[in-house]
Short mmCIF file of C-alpha atoms in Angstrom, two decimals:
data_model
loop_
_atom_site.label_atom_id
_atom_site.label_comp_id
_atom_site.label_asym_id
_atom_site.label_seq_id
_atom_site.Cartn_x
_atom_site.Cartn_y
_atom_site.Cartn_z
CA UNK V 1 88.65 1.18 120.00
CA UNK V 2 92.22 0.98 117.97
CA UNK V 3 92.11 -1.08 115.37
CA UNK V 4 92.19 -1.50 111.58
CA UNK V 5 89.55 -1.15 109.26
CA UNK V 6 89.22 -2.11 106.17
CA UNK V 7 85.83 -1.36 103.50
CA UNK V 8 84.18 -2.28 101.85
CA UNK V 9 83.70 -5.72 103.34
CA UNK V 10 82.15 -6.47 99.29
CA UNK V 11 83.30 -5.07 96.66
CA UNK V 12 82.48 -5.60 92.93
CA UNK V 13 84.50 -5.12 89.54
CA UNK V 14 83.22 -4.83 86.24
CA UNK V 15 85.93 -5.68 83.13
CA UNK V 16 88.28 -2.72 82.74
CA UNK V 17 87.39 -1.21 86.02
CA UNK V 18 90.08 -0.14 88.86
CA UNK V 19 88.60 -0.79 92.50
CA UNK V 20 90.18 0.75 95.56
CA UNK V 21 90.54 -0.89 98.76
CA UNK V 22 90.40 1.01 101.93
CA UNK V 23 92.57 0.11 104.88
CA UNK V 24 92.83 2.45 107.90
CA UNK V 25 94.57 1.68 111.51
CA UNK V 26 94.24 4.27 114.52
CA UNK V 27 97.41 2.00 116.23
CA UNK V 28 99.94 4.43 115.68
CA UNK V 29 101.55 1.49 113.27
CA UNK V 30 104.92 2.21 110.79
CA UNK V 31 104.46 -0.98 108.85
CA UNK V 32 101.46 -1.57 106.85
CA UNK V 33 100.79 -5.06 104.47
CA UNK V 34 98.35 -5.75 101.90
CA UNK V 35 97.49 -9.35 101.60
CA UNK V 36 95.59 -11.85 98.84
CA UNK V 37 93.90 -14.97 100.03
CA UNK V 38 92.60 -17.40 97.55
CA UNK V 39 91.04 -20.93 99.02
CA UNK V 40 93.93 -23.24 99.93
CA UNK V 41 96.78 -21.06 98.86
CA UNK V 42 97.41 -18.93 102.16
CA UNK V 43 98.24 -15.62 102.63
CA UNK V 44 100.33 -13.87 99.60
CA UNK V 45 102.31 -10.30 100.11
CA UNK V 46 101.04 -7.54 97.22
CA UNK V 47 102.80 -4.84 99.07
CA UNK V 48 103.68 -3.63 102.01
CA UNK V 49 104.96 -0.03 103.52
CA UNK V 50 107.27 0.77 106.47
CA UNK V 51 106.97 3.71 106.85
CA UNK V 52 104.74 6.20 105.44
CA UNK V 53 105.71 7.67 101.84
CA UNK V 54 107.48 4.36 100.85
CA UNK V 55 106.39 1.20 99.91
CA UNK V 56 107.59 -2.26 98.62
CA UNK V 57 106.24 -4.38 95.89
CA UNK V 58 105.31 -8.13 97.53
CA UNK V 59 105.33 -11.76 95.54
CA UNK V 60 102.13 -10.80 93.50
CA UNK V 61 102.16 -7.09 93.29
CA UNK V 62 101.37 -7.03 89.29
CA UNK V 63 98.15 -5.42 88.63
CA UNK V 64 97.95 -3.58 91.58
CA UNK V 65 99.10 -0.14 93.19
CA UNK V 66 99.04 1.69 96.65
CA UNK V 67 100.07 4.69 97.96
CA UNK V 68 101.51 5.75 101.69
CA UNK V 69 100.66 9.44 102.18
CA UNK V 70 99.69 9.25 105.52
CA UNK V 71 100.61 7.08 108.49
CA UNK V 72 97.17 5.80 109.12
CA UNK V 73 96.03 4.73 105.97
CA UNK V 74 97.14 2.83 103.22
CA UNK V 75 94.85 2.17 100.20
CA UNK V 76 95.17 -0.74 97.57
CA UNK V 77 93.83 0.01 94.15
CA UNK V 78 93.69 -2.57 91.84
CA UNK V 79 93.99 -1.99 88.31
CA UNK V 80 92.46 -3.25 85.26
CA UNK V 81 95.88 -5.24 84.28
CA UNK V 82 94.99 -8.01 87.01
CA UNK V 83 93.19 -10.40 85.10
CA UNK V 84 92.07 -12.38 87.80
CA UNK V 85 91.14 -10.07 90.82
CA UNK V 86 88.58 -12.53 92.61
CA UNK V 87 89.90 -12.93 96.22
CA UNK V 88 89.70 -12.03 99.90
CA UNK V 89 91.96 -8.91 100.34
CA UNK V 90 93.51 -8.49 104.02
CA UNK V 91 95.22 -5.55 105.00
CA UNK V 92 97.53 -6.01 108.07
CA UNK V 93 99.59 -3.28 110.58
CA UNK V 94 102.21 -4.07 113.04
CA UNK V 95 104.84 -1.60 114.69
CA UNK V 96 107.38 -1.06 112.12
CA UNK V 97 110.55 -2.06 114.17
CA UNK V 98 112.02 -4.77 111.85
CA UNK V 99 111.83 -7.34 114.89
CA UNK V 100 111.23 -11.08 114.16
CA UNK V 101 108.90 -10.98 117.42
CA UNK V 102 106.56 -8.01 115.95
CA UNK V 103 103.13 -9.35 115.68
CA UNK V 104 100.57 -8.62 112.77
CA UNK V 105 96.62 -7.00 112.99
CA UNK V 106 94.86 -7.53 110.60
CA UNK V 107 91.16 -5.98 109.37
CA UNK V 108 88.43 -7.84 108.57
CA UNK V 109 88.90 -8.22 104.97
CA UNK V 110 87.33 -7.15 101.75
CA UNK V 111 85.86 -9.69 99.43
CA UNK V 112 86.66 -8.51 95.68
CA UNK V 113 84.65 -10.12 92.84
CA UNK V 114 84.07 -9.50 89.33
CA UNK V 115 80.76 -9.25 87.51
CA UNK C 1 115.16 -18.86 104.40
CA UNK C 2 112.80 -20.80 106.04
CA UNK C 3 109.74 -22.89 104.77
CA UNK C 4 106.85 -23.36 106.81
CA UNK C 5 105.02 -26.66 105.96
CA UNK C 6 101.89 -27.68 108.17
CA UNK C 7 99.17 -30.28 107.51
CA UNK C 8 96.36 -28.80 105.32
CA UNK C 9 93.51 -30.30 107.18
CA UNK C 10 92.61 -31.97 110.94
CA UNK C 11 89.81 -33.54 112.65
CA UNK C 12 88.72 -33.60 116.33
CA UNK C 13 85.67 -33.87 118.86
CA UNK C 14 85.12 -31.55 121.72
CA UNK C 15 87.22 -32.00 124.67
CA UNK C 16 89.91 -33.33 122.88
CA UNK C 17 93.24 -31.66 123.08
CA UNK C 18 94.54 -30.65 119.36
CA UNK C 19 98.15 -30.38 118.62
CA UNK C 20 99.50 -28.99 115.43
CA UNK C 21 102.83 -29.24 113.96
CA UNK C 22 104.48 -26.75 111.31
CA UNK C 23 108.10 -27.63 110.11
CA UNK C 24 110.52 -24.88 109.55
CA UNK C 25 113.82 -26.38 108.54
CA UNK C 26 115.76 -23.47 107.55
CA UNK C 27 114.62 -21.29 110.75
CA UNK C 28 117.45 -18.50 111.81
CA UNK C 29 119.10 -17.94 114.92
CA UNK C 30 116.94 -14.72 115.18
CA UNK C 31 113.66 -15.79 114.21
CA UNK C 32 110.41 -16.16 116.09
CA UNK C 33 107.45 -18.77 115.81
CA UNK C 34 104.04 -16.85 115.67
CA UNK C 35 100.57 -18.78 115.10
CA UNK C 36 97.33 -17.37 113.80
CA UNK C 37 93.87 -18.51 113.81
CA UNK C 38 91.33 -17.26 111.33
CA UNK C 39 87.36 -17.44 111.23
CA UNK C 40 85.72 -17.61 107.78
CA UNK C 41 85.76 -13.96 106.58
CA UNK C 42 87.36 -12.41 109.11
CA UNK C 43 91.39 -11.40 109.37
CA UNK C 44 93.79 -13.91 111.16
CA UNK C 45 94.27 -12.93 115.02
CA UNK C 46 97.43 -13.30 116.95
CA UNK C 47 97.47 -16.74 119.27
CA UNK C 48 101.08 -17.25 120.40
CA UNK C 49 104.20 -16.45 119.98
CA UNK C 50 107.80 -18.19 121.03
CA UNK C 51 111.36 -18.53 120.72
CA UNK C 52 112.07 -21.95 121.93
CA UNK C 53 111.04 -24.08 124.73
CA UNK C 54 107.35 -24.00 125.83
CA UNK C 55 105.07 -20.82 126.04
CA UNK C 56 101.82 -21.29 127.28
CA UNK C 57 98.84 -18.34 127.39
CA UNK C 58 95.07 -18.53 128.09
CA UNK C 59 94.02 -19.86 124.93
CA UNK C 60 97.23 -22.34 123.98
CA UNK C 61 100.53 -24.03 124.47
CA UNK C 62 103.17 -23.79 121.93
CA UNK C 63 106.45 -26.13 122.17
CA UNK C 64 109.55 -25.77 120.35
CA UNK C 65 112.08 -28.38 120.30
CA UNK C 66 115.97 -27.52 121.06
CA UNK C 67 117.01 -28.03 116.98
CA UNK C 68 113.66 -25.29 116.60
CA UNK C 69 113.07 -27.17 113.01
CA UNK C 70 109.69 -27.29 114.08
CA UNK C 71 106.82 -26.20 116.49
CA UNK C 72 103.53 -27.22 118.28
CA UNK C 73 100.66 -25.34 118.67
CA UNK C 74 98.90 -27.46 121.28
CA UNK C 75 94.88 -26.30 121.67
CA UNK C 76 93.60 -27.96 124.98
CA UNK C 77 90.41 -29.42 125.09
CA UNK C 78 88.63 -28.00 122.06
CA UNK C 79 85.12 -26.85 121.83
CA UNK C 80 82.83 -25.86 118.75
CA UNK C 81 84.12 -22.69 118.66
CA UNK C 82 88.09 -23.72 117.92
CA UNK C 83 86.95 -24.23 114.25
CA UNK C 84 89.23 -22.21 112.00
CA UNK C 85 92.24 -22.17 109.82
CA UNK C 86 95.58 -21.92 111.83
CA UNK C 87 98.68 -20.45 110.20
CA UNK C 88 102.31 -20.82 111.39
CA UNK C 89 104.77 -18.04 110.79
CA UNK C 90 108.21 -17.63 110.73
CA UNK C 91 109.39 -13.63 110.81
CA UNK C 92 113.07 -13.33 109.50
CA UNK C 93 115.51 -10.20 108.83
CA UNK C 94 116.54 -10.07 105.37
CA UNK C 95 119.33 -7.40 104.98
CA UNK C 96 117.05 -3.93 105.89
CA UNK C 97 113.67 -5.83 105.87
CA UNK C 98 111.61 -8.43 107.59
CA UNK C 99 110.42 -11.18 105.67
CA UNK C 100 107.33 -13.10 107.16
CA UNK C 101 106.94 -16.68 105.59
CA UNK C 102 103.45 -17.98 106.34
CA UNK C 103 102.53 -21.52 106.14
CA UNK C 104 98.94 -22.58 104.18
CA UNK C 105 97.36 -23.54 107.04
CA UNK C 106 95.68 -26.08 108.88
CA UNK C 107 92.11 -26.48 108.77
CA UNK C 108 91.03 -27.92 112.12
CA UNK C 109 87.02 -29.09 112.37
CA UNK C 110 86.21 -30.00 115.71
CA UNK C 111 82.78 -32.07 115.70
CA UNK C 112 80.01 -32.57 118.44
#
């Protein structure tokens, strides 16, 4: 099945830890997006990549860092420096073409507390 | 570049026929309407997509008035199952990169 995956579906942070977020698509995708959702505020850009070996910062990309060193995946670490890391983390794929008609898939999410 | 604004919350009974309105004043001549539905936990999936006019798939209608300042995603006769959080989007080209401009969402209960 093509797809995305993302894992773990829980993760936990202690103070002063760095986490990593998996995210891994077999769609043959350019563009990959990492995404923070917090209850009632929507969907907010961290980063996103366009093409593998480059990546953007989003709105809210302070405290966390990816890399892009292969097409099909594109992990999100995030660093002790984000003070409030609690959140549902999607990671998202789409083509890559710069089209306004490109849709997104996403993964299932990871759910990132703090102990 | 645009805005998306939708309503934050909506109620409805099975059977009914839901519509849901985002506003995007500031739309483009380029840009495209896209609407997402998301189950608790899980990643928003792709519904429907348009330009302008009407679209209509399987699972929904979507209508876009001439001025495209807004759009309606129009569920028809709801069941149980339709509860989730629906996002509009509005994709847009800024210089080399695409910009995607989400709304909050609308959270749509449908009751017995």
């Amino acid at each position: 099945d093509g797809g995305i995956t993302q894992s773990p579906k829980y993760l936990f942070r202690k103070e002063g830890q760095n986490v990593t977020l998996s995210c891994e698509q077999n769609l043959n995708h350019d563009a990959m997006y990492w995404y923070r959702q917090d209850p009632g505020q929507g969907l907010r850009l961290i980063y996103y990549s366009q093409i593998v070996n480059d990546f953007q910062k989003g709105d809210i990309a302070e405290g966390y860092s990816v890399s892009r060193e292969k097409k099909e995946s594109f992990p999100l670490t995030v660093t002790s420096a984000q003070k409030n890391p609690t959140a549902f983390y999607l990671c998202a794929s789409s083509h890559g073409q710069l089209a306004t008609n490109e849709k997104l898939f996403f993964g299932s999410g990871t759910q990132l507390s703090v102990l | 570049l645009a805005k998306t604004t939708q309503p934050i919350s909506m109620d409805s009974y099975e059977g009914q026929e839901v519509n849901i309105t985002c506003s995007h004043n500031n739309i483009a001549t380029n840009d495209y309407i896209t609407w997402y539905q998301q189950f608790p936990s899980q990643g928003p999936r792709f519904i429907i997509q348009g330009y302008k006019t009407k679209v209509t798939n399987e699972v929904a209608s979507l209508f876009i008035p001439a001025d495209r300042k807004s759009s309606t995603l129009s569920l028809p006769r709801v069941s149980l199952s339709d509860t989730a959080v629906y996002y509009c989007l509005v994709a847009t080209l800024a210089g080399n990169n695409r910009k995607l401009i989400w709304g909050l969402g609308t959270s749509l209960a449908v009751n017995p």
